[in-house]
mmCIF file of C-alpha atoms and ligand atoms in Angstrom:
data_model
loop_
_atom_site.group_PDB
_atom_site.id
_atom_site.type_symbol
_atom_site.label_atom_id
_atom_site.label_comp_id
_atom_site.label_asym_id
_atom_site.label_seq_id
_atom_site.Cartn_x
_atom_site.Cartn_y
_atom_site.Cartn_z
ATOM 1 C CA MET A 1415 367.117 34.587 124.754
ATOM 2 C CA ARG A 1416 363.593 34.976 126.117
ATOM 3 C CA SER A 1417 361.768 37.793 124.379
ATOM 4 C CA ILE A 1418 358.199 36.942 125.378
ATOM 5 C CA ILE A 1419 356.269 39.528 127.397
ATOM 6 C CA THR A 1420 353.232 38.059 129.101
ATOM 7 C CA LEU A 1421 350.060 40.055 129.763
ATOM 8 C CA ASP A 1422 350.718 40.026 133.505
ATOM 9 C CA GLU A 1423 354.282 41.316 133.054
ATOM 10 C CA PHE A 1424 353.084 43.982 130.622
ATOM 11 C CA ILE A 1425 350.351 45.192 132.974
ATOM 12 C CA ILE A 1426 352.838 45.527 135.826
ATOM 13 C CA GLN A 1427 355.319 47.416 133.590
ATOM 14 C CA LYS A 1428 352.555 49.778 132.464
ATOM 15 C CA GLN A 1429 351.478 50.547 136.013
ATOM 16 C CA LYS A 1430 354.431 52.969 136.069
ATOM 17 C CA ASP A 1431 352.570 55.157 133.523
ATOM 18 C CA PHE A 1432 350.156 56.063 136.317
ATOM 19 C CA PRO A 1433 352.123 57.782 139.116
ATOM 20 C CA PHE A 1434 349.555 57.167 141.874
ATOM 21 C CA ALA A 1435 348.535 53.686 140.783
ATOM 22 C CA THR A 1436 347.999 51.321 143.672
ATOM 23 C CA GLY A 1437 347.940 48.143 141.618
ATOM 24 C CA GLU A 1438 344.175 47.647 141.952
ATOM 25 C CA LEU A 1439 343.439 48.246 138.265
ATOM 26 C CA SER A 1440 346.335 45.965 137.321
ATOM 27 C CA GLY A 1441 344.889 43.254 139.570
ATOM 28 C CA LEU A 1442 341.483 43.659 137.986
ATOM 29 C CA LEU A 1443 342.860 43.369 134.444
ATOM 30 C CA ARG A 1444 344.775 40.239 135.396
ATOM 31 C CA ASP A 1445 341.638 38.675 136.906
ATOM 32 C CA ILE A 1446 339.646 39.407 133.742
ATOM 33 C CA GLY A 1447 342.513 37.851 131.741
ATOM 34 C CA LEU A 1448 342.280 34.728 133.894
ATOM 35 C CA ALA A 1449 338.489 34.451 133.470
ATOM 36 C CA CYS A 1450 338.896 34.797 129.696
ATOM 37 C CA LYS A 1451 341.536 32.046 129.581
ATOM 38 C CA ILE A 1452 339.018 29.729 131.238
ATOM 39 C CA ILE A 1453 336.246 30.855 128.859
ATOM 40 C CA SER A 1454 338.629 30.233 125.945
ATOM 41 C CA ARG A 1455 339.271 26.679 127.164
ATOM 42 C CA GLU A 1456 335.531 25.994 127.450
ATOM 43 C CA VAL A 1457 334.734 27.588 124.060
ATOM 44 C CA ASN A 1458 337.406 25.436 122.414
ATOM 45 C CA LYS A 1459 335.777 22.230 123.512
ATOM 46 C CA ALA A 1460 332.185 23.385 123.007
ATOM 47 C CA GLY A 1461 331.486 20.680 120.443
ATOM 48 C CA LEU A 1462 332.711 17.911 122.783
ATOM 49 C CA ALA A 1463 331.055 18.677 126.080
ATOM 50 C CA ASP A 1464 327.342 19.251 126.488
ATOM 51 C CA ILE A 1465 327.838 23.002 126.636
ATOM 52 C CA SER A 1466 326.652 24.188 123.270
ATOM 53 C CA GLY A 1467 323.028 24.925 122.489
ATOM 54 C CA GLN A 1468 320.372 27.026 124.114
ATOM 55 C CA ALA A 1469 319.960 27.348 127.868
ATOM 56 C CA GLY A 1470 316.169 27.502 127.472
ATOM 57 C CA ILE A 1471 315.858 31.038 128.863
ATOM 58 C CA GLU A 1472 315.751 34.584 127.465
ATOM 59 C CA ASN A 1473 317.870 37.530 128.694
ATOM 60 C CA SER A 1474 316.517 40.942 129.678
ATOM 61 C CA SER A 1475 316.496 41.997 126.007
ATOM 62 C CA GLY A 1476 314.315 38.997 125.111
ATOM 63 C CA GLU A 1477 317.123 37.154 123.293
ATOM 64 C CA GLU A 1478 317.780 33.397 123.504
ATOM 65 C CA VAL A 1479 320.510 32.665 126.051
ATOM 66 C CA GLN A 1480 323.045 29.984 125.125
ATOM 67 C CA LYS A 1481 324.600 27.622 127.692
ATOM 68 C CA LEU A 1482 328.000 29.186 127.023
ATOM 69 C CA ASP A 1483 326.571 32.684 127.699
ATOM 70 C CA VAL A 1484 325.602 31.489 131.172
ATOM 71 C CA MET A 1485 328.933 29.756 131.753
ATOM 72 C CA ALA A 1486 330.971 32.815 130.655
ATOM 73 C CA ASP A 1487 328.801 35.138 132.752
ATOM 74 C CA ASN A 1488 329.206 32.983 135.873
ATOM 75 C CA LEU A 1489 332.955 32.648 135.343
ATOM 76 C CA LEU A 1490 333.530 36.385 135.009
ATOM 77 C CA ILE A 1491 331.360 37.102 138.035
ATOM 78 C CA SER A 1492 333.181 34.572 140.205
ATOM 79 C CA CYS A 1493 336.665 35.776 139.117
ATOM 80 C CA LEU A 1494 335.636 39.370 139.871
ATOM 81 C CA GLN A 1495 334.109 38.363 143.206
ATOM 82 C CA ASN A 1496 337.445 36.830 144.189
ATOM 83 C CA SER A 1497 339.483 39.745 142.858
ATOM 84 C CA GLY A 1498 338.774 42.138 145.741
ATOM 85 C CA GLU A 1499 339.252 45.151 143.420
ATOM 86 C CA CYS A 1500 335.690 45.396 142.156
ATOM 87 C CA CYS A 1501 332.607 46.545 144.122
ATOM 88 C CA GLY A 1502 330.056 45.485 141.514
ATOM 89 C CA ILE A 1503 329.403 44.236 138.017
ATOM 90 C CA ALA A 1504 326.790 44.726 135.333
ATOM 91 C CA SER A 1505 326.405 42.228 132.537
ATOM 92 C CA GLU A 1506 324.401 41.990 129.355
ATOM 93 C CA GLU A 1507 322.992 38.732 130.724
ATOM 94 C CA ASN A 1508 321.646 40.159 134.009
ATOM 95 C CA THR A 1509 318.617 42.400 134.387
ATOM 96 C CA THR A 1510 320.287 44.606 136.972
ATOM 97 C CA PHE A 1511 323.752 45.200 138.403
ATOM 98 C CA VAL A 1512 325.235 42.846 141.000
ATOM 99 C CA PRO A 1513 326.967 44.384 144.041
ATOM 100 C CA ILE A 1514 329.955 42.427 145.376
ATOM 101 C CA LYS A 1515 329.476 42.330 149.134
ATOM 102 C CA LYS A 1516 332.916 41.154 150.188
ATOM 103 C CA SER A 1517 334.680 44.032 148.420
ATOM 104 C CA GLU A 1518 331.933 46.633 148.635
ATOM 105 C CA ASN A 1519 334.402 49.473 149.310
ATOM 106 C CA ALA A 1520 336.536 48.686 146.256
ATOM 107 C CA LYS A 1521 337.125 51.524 143.744
ATOM 108 C CA TYR A 1522 336.047 49.951 140.468
ATOM 109 C CA VAL A 1523 332.993 48.568 138.694
ATOM 110 C CA VAL A 1524 333.157 46.284 135.658
ATOM 111 C CA LEU A 1525 330.584 46.014 132.866
ATOM 112 C CA PHE A 1526 330.734 43.202 130.330
ATOM 113 C CA ASP A 1527 329.213 41.251 127.504
ATOM 114 C CA PRO A 1528 330.389 37.798 128.616
ATOM 115 C CA LEU A 1529 329.948 36.171 125.234
ATOM 116 C CA ASP A 1530 329.422 38.273 122.148
ATOM 117 C CA GLY A 1531 328.179 36.727 118.938
ATOM 118 C CA SER A 1532 326.659 33.801 120.759
ATOM 119 C CA SER A 1533 324.512 32.794 117.781
ATOM 120 C CA ASN A 1534 327.846 31.773 116.185
ATOM 121 C CA ILE A 1535 328.870 29.327 118.962
ATOM 122 C CA ASP A 1536 327.290 26.242 117.471
ATOM 123 C CA VAL A 1537 328.818 26.801 114.039
ATOM 124 C CA ASN A 1538 332.417 27.245 115.163
ATOM 125 C CA ILE A 1539 332.713 30.914 114.187
ATOM 126 C CA SER A 1540 334.672 33.517 116.197
ATOM 127 C CA ILE A 1541 332.970 34.870 119.304
ATOM 128 C CA GLY A 1542 334.248 37.166 122.051
ATOM 129 C CA THR A 1543 334.081 38.810 125.476
ATOM 130 C CA ILE A 1544 333.928 42.605 125.929
ATOM 131 C CA PHE A 1545 334.617 44.514 129.174
ATOM 132 C CA ALA A 1546 334.690 48.094 130.476
ATOM 133 C CA ILE A 1547 336.115 49.322 133.782
ATOM 134 C CA TYR A 1548 335.013 52.536 135.520
ATOM 135 C CA ARG A 1549 335.985 54.180 138.796
ATOM 136 C CA ARG A 1550 332.935 54.237 141.070
ATOM 137 C CA VAL A 1551 331.316 57.626 141.649
ATOM 138 C CA SER A 1552 329.231 56.726 144.714
ATOM 139 C CA ASP A 1553 330.634 56.900 148.246
ATOM 140 C CA ASP A 1554 331.975 53.777 149.947
ATOM 141 C CA GLY A 1555 329.497 51.004 150.712
ATOM 142 C CA GLU A 1556 327.275 49.098 148.304
ATOM 143 C CA CYS A 1557 327.672 50.263 144.689
ATOM 144 C CA GLN A 1558 324.805 52.216 143.082
ATOM 145 C CA LEU A 1559 323.207 52.438 139.627
ATOM 146 C CA GLU A 1560 325.036 55.759 139.023
ATOM 147 C CA ASP A 1561 328.377 53.887 139.143
ATOM 148 C CA PHE A 1562 327.347 51.985 136.013
ATOM 149 C CA LEU A 1563 325.538 54.774 134.102
ATOM 150 C CA GLN A 1564 328.669 56.785 133.343
ATOM 151 C CA ASP A 1565 329.631 58.282 129.988
ATOM 152 C CA GLY A 1566 332.066 56.184 127.945
ATOM 153 C CA VAL A 1567 334.712 58.927 128.260
ATOM 154 C CA GLU A 1568 334.969 58.005 131.947
ATOM 155 C CA GLN A 1569 336.236 54.477 131.213
ATOM 156 C CA VAL A 1570 339.601 53.800 132.873
ATOM 157 C CA ALA A 1571 340.156 50.660 130.819
ATOM 158 C CA SER A 1572 338.344 48.514 128.312
ATOM 159 C CA GLY A 1573 339.093 45.514 126.197
ATOM 160 C CA TYR A 1574 337.927 42.448 124.396
ATOM 161 C CA VAL A 1575 338.945 38.875 123.880
ATOM 162 C CA VAL A 1576 338.295 37.209 120.539
ATOM 163 C CA TYR A 1577 338.027 33.418 120.563
ATOM 164 C CA GLY A 1578 339.018 32.907 116.939
ATOM 165 C CA SER A 1579 341.600 30.932 115.010
ATOM 166 C CA SER A 1580 343.698 31.960 118.002
ATOM 167 C CA THR A 1581 342.519 33.582 121.234
ATOM 168 C CA MET A 1582 343.529 37.235 121.517
ATOM 169 C CA LEU A 1583 343.082 39.816 124.247
ATOM 170 C CA VAL A 1584 343.203 43.492 123.254
ATOM 171 C CA TYR A 1585 342.962 46.269 125.836
ATOM 172 C CA THR A 1586 343.532 49.947 126.525
ATOM 173 C CA THR A 1587 343.947 52.042 129.646
ATOM 174 C CA GLY A 1588 343.854 55.247 127.587
ATOM 175 C CA LYS A 1589 347.484 55.088 126.482
ATOM 176 C CA GLY A 1590 347.224 53.218 123.201
ATOM 177 C CA VAL A 1591 346.066 49.718 122.404
ATOM 178 C CA ASN A 1592 347.987 46.474 122.805
ATOM 179 C CA GLY A 1593 347.105 42.941 121.724
ATOM 180 C CA PHE A 1594 348.127 39.620 123.246
ATOM 181 C CA THR A 1595 347.784 36.153 121.762
ATOM 182 C CA LEU A 1596 347.110 33.183 124.019
ATOM 183 C CA ASP A 1597 349.875 30.594 123.785
ATOM 184 C CA PRO A 1598 347.948 27.495 124.894
ATOM 185 C CA SER A 1599 351.163 25.542 125.533
ATOM 186 C CA ILE A 1600 352.111 27.857 128.418
ATOM 187 C CA GLY A 1601 348.622 29.171 129.199
ATOM 188 C CA GLU A 1602 349.718 32.798 128.888
ATOM 189 C CA PHE A 1603 348.598 35.781 126.828
ATOM 190 C CA CYS A 1604 351.814 36.993 125.125
ATOM 191 C CA LEU A 1605 352.322 40.441 123.587
ATOM 192 C CA SER A 1606 351.898 39.955 119.832
ATOM 193 C CA HIS A 1607 350.398 43.252 118.593
ATOM 194 C CA PRO A 1608 352.084 46.189 120.376
ATOM 195 C CA ASP A 1609 350.643 49.679 119.858
ATOM 196 C CA ILE A 1610 347.863 48.817 117.406
ATOM 197 C CA ARG A 1611 346.975 51.664 115.018
ATOM 198 C CA ILE A 1612 343.902 51.468 112.800
ATOM 199 C CA PRO A 1613 344.513 52.349 109.112
ATOM 200 C CA LYS A 1614 343.338 55.917 108.377
ATOM 201 C CA GLU A 1615 341.396 54.797 105.314
ATOM 202 C CA GLY A 1616 339.646 51.505 104.821
ATOM 203 C CA LYS A 1617 338.321 49.388 101.996
ATOM 204 C CA ILE A 1618 336.023 47.037 103.961
ATOM 205 C CA TYR A 1619 332.534 47.697 105.285
ATOM 206 C CA ALA A 1620 330.657 45.452 107.715
ATOM 207 C CA ILE A 1621 326.895 45.710 108.226
ATOM 208 C CA ASN A 1622 323.994 43.281 108.144
ATOM 209 C CA GLN A 1623 323.139 44.221 104.573
ATOM 210 C CA SER A 1624 320.093 41.946 104.464
ATOM 211 C CA ALA A 1625 318.275 44.726 106.337
ATOM 212 C CA TYR A 1626 319.163 47.352 103.664
ATOM 213 C CA HIS A 1627 315.494 48.125 102.971
ATOM 214 C CA LYS A 1628 315.074 49.069 106.656
ATOM 215 C CA PHE A 1629 318.118 51.397 106.915
ATOM 216 C CA ASP A 1630 317.788 55.174 107.184
ATOM 217 C CA THR A 1631 318.587 57.116 103.990
ATOM 218 C CA GLY A 1632 322.023 58.252 105.248
ATOM 219 C CA THR A 1633 323.180 54.691 105.873
ATOM 220 C CA LYS A 1634 321.811 53.592 102.505
ATOM 221 C CA GLN A 1635 323.729 56.389 100.754
ATOM 222 C CA PHE A 1636 326.962 55.471 102.561
ATOM 223 C CA ILE A 1637 326.612 51.787 101.678
ATOM 224 C CA ASP A 1638 325.882 52.677 98.025
ATOM 225 C CA GLU A 1639 329.084 54.768 97.969
ATOM 226 C CA CYS A 1640 331.081 51.897 99.497
ATOM 227 C CA MET A 1641 329.904 49.598 96.708
ATOM 228 C CA GLU A 1642 330.574 52.231 94.009
ATOM 229 C CA ASN A 1643 334.094 52.756 95.413
ATOM 230 C CA GLY A 1644 334.902 49.065 95.156
ATOM 231 C CA CYS A 1645 334.992 48.358 98.890
ATOM 232 C CA ASN A 1646 334.813 44.778 100.069
ATOM 233 C CA PHE A 1647 331.940 43.597 102.234
ATOM 234 C CA ARG A 1648 332.641 41.347 105.250
ATOM 235 C CA TYR A 1649 330.264 40.486 108.102
ATOM 236 C CA VAL A 1650 330.934 37.816 110.716
ATOM 237 C CA GLY A 1651 327.925 38.618 112.894
ATOM 238 C CA SER A 1652 330.039 38.735 116.052
ATOM 239 C CA MET A 1653 330.753 42.380 116.817
ATOM 240 C CA VAL A 1654 334.077 41.555 118.504
ATOM 241 C CA ALA A 1655 335.347 39.703 115.429
ATOM 242 C CA ASP A 1656 334.096 42.353 113.006
ATOM 243 C CA VAL A 1657 335.616 45.172 115.074
ATOM 244 C CA HIS A 1658 338.878 43.259 115.516
ATOM 245 C CA ARG A 1659 339.241 42.910 111.738
ATOM 246 C CA THR A 1660 338.327 46.588 111.316
ATOM 247 C CA LEU A 1661 341.032 47.567 113.807
ATOM 248 C CA ILE A 1662 343.753 45.549 112.094
ATOM 249 C CA ARG A 1663 342.790 45.890 108.420
ATOM 250 C CA GLY A 1664 340.873 49.168 108.483
ATOM 251 C CA GLY A 1665 337.296 49.740 107.355
ATOM 252 C CA ILE A 1666 334.026 50.446 109.079
ATOM 253 C CA PHE A 1667 331.650 48.467 111.269
ATOM 254 C CA ILE A 1668 328.030 49.598 111.288
ATOM 255 C CA TYR A 1669 324.929 48.623 113.189
ATOM 256 C CA PRO A 1670 322.468 51.336 112.191
ATOM 257 C CA SER A 1671 319.028 52.422 113.212
ATOM 258 C CA THR A 1672 316.408 50.422 111.319
ATOM 259 C CA THR A 1673 312.687 50.898 110.895
ATOM 260 C CA SER A 1674 312.055 47.951 113.216
ATOM 261 C CA SER A 1675 314.803 48.904 115.770
ATOM 262 C CA PRO A 1676 315.246 52.698 115.746
ATOM 263 C CA ASN A 1677 318.061 52.465 118.328
ATOM 264 C CA GLY A 1678 319.827 49.642 116.526
ATOM 265 C CA LYS A 1679 320.647 46.460 118.392
ATOM 266 C CA LEU A 1680 323.964 46.944 120.139
ATOM 267 C CA ARG A 1681 324.246 47.912 123.755
ATOM 268 C CA LEU A 1682 325.908 51.190 124.712
ATOM 269 C CA LEU A 1683 327.411 50.035 128.011
ATOM 270 C CA TYR A 1684 328.515 46.474 127.263
ATOM 271 C CA GLU A 1685 329.462 46.669 123.585
ATOM 272 C CA CYS A 1686 329.618 50.174 122.078
ATOM 273 C CA ASN A 1687 331.489 52.154 124.752
ATOM 274 C CA PRO A 1688 334.275 49.630 125.447
ATOM 275 C CA LEU A 1689 334.931 48.968 121.748
ATOM 276 C CA SER A 1690 334.745 52.706 120.959
ATOM 277 C CA PHE A 1691 337.439 53.371 123.593
ATOM 278 C CA ILE A 1692 339.692 50.802 121.890
ATOM 279 C CA VAL A 1693 338.997 52.097 118.377
ATOM 280 C CA GLU A 1694 339.562 55.751 119.364
ATOM 281 C CA GLN A 1695 342.766 54.872 121.225
ATOM 282 C CA ALA A 1696 343.980 53.198 118.028
ATOM 283 C CA GLY A 1697 343.273 56.402 116.055
ATOM 284 C CA GLY A 1698 339.771 55.554 114.816
ATOM 285 C CA HIS A 1699 336.376 57.198 115.276
ATOM 286 C CA SER A 1700 333.043 56.027 116.667
ATOM 287 C CA THR A 1701 329.720 57.822 116.329
ATOM 288 C CA ASN A 1702 325.968 57.332 116.230
ATOM 289 C CA GLY A 1703 325.942 59.594 113.136
ATOM 290 C CA ARG A 1704 325.519 62.810 115.109
ATOM 291 C CA GLU A 1705 327.418 62.375 118.386
ATOM 292 C CA ARG A 1706 330.514 60.633 119.604
ATOM 293 C CA ILE A 1707 329.457 57.307 121.155
ATOM 294 C CA MET A 1708 331.563 57.843 124.286
ATOM 295 C CA GLU A 1709 329.778 61.140 125.025
ATOM 296 C CA LEU A 1710 326.239 59.714 124.879
ATOM 297 C CA GLU A 1711 324.334 59.939 128.136
ATOM 298 C CA ALA A 1712 323.588 56.532 129.633
ATOM 299 C CA THR A 1713 320.149 56.448 131.218
ATOM 300 C CA GLU A 1714 319.592 52.713 131.516
ATOM 301 C CA LEU A 1715 321.780 49.623 131.789
ATOM 302 C CA HIS A 1716 320.595 47.907 128.633
ATOM 303 C CA GLN A 1717 320.352 51.026 126.457
ATOM 304 C CA ARG A 1718 320.994 50.537 122.736
ATOM 305 C CA THR A 1719 322.488 52.857 120.154
ATOM 306 C CA PRO A 1720 323.139 52.889 116.416
ATOM 307 C CA ILE A 1721 326.895 52.806 115.795
ATOM 308 C CA TYR A 1722 329.402 53.540 112.998
ATOM 309 C CA MET A 1723 333.005 52.849 114.010
ATOM 310 C CA GLY A 1724 336.372 52.324 112.398
ATOM 311 C CA SER A 1725 338.872 54.078 110.105
ATOM 312 C CA PRO A 1726 338.638 57.856 110.622
ATOM 313 C CA ASP A 1727 338.149 58.750 106.952
ATOM 314 C CA MET A 1728 335.221 56.360 106.540
ATOM 315 C CA VAL A 1729 333.501 57.429 109.761
ATOM 316 C CA LYS A 1730 333.966 61.110 108.842
ATOM 317 C CA ARG A 1731 332.162 60.444 105.547
ATOM 318 C CA VAL A 1732 329.231 58.938 107.486
ATOM 319 C CA GLU A 1733 329.137 62.055 109.665
ATOM 320 C CA GLU A 1734 329.156 64.306 106.588
ATOM 321 C CA ILE A 1735 326.250 62.415 105.038
ATOM 322 C CA CYS A 1736 324.275 62.469 108.320
ATOM 323 C CA GLY A 1737 324.980 66.220 108.663
ATOM 324 C CA GLU A 1738 323.728 66.894 105.105
ATOM 325 C CA MET A 1739 320.566 64.853 105.788
ATOM 326 C CA MET A 1740 319.898 66.834 108.980
ATOM 327 C CA LYS A 1741 320.272 70.143 107.081
ATOM 328 C CA GLU A 1742 317.908 68.982 104.352
ATOM 329 C CA ARG A 1743 315.322 68.061 106.951
ATOM 330 C CA SER A 1744 315.489 71.402 108.815
HETATM 331 P P1 AHG B 808 325.269 38.979 121.582
HETATM 332 O O1 AHG B 808 325.621 37.606 121.102
HETATM 333 O O2 AHG B 808 326.148 39.428 122.717
HETATM 334 O O3 AHG B 808 323.812 39.171 121.857
HETATM 335 O O4 AHG B 808 325.638 40.036 120.420
HETATM 336 C C1 AHG B 808 325.283 39.758 119.106
HETATM 337 C C2 AHG B 808 325.408 41.042 118.347
HETATM 338 C C3 AHG B 808 326.781 41.368 117.797
HETATM 339 O O5 AHG B 808 327.820 40.571 118.182
HETATM 340 C C4 AHG B 808 326.609 41.308 116.305
HETATM 341 O O6 AHG B 808 327.336 42.323 115.701
HETATM 342 C C5 AHG B 808 325.140 41.468 116.118
HETATM 343 O O7 AHG B 808 324.537 40.959 117.257
HETATM 344 C C6 AHG B 808 324.620 40.739 114.934
HETATM 345 O O8 AHG B 808 323.265 41.026 114.794
HETATM 346 P P2 AHG B 808 322.470 40.735 113.431
HETATM 347 O O9 AHG B 808 322.247 39.265 113.366
HETATM 348 O O10 AHG B 808 321.194 41.517 113.586
HETATM 349 O O11 AHG B 808 323.315 41.261 112.294
HETATM 350 MN MN1 MN B 809 327.140 41.133 122.167
HETATM 351 MN MN1 MN B 810 326.432 38.446 124.651
#
């Protein structure tokens, strides 16, 4: 008996959860799934073809761009251009948003980090793709900046793909979180992790601890407590992989404010909001220490924010410590 449910079948089944759904969002999710299957194929042979290494350019945040960053970015853009459901995209790799002329009246915009953790490509460590989908707020015609600068709570769907020991796609449309593993023999994402729930408490913390001396006092105190409580430390250096482990095993992922980068490193629109939507939908929390990530006001496309996300009990402790620090200061 066949018991496999493919991503495409699942998306169509779930469309019934939305009474007025027209199938556009489903189409968009399927197109992103297709782009990520192609990225997965390319990532898997990175050591063979001449596609690893640096592209010789820097992105708008001044970071080295890898050849696979460019390839993944181009692939997602071309799949979304063909989809017809998307009027524009914004990507970590592009300075500004890109309107899609041939579907300029479409309802949705997509924001993505085409390849996350790209410094890990050349050493065969898990990397990922992150995406967020919003309903446009501008009138018909060419999309506008305001369509992309929406609060995270406005996301209609978000997800990530981790290219790890297997390739997995995890997504939410605001009704729980489901995970699919790519079966390369049939080229399909198959439901493998239905209704993912993050453990309430965790015993693993993930942070770039080499920068401890630059952390704010609240983060230092929290990390000290983690060590005193016998927590394990794990840090891949690819946010997607670290957050994926946090989701499945429980724990906390942190990229804090540091003395050299007061807003941290991670981008609100391409990394923090989409992964916060997933984590919250799985029962977790996500904050910058004072405010919920998904309620932060977005004022620019490449805005950064400190982030603490994961098991609710651990994130609540961070909030308590940050609250106490604020009181002491006032
Ligand atoms: P990207 O490759 O998309 O630029 O993102 C890299 C990010 C993120 O994946 C990871 O958590 C973080 O950079 C690691 O930064 P540090 O090396 O400063 O820890
Ligand atoms: Mn990234
Ligand atoms: Mn990236």
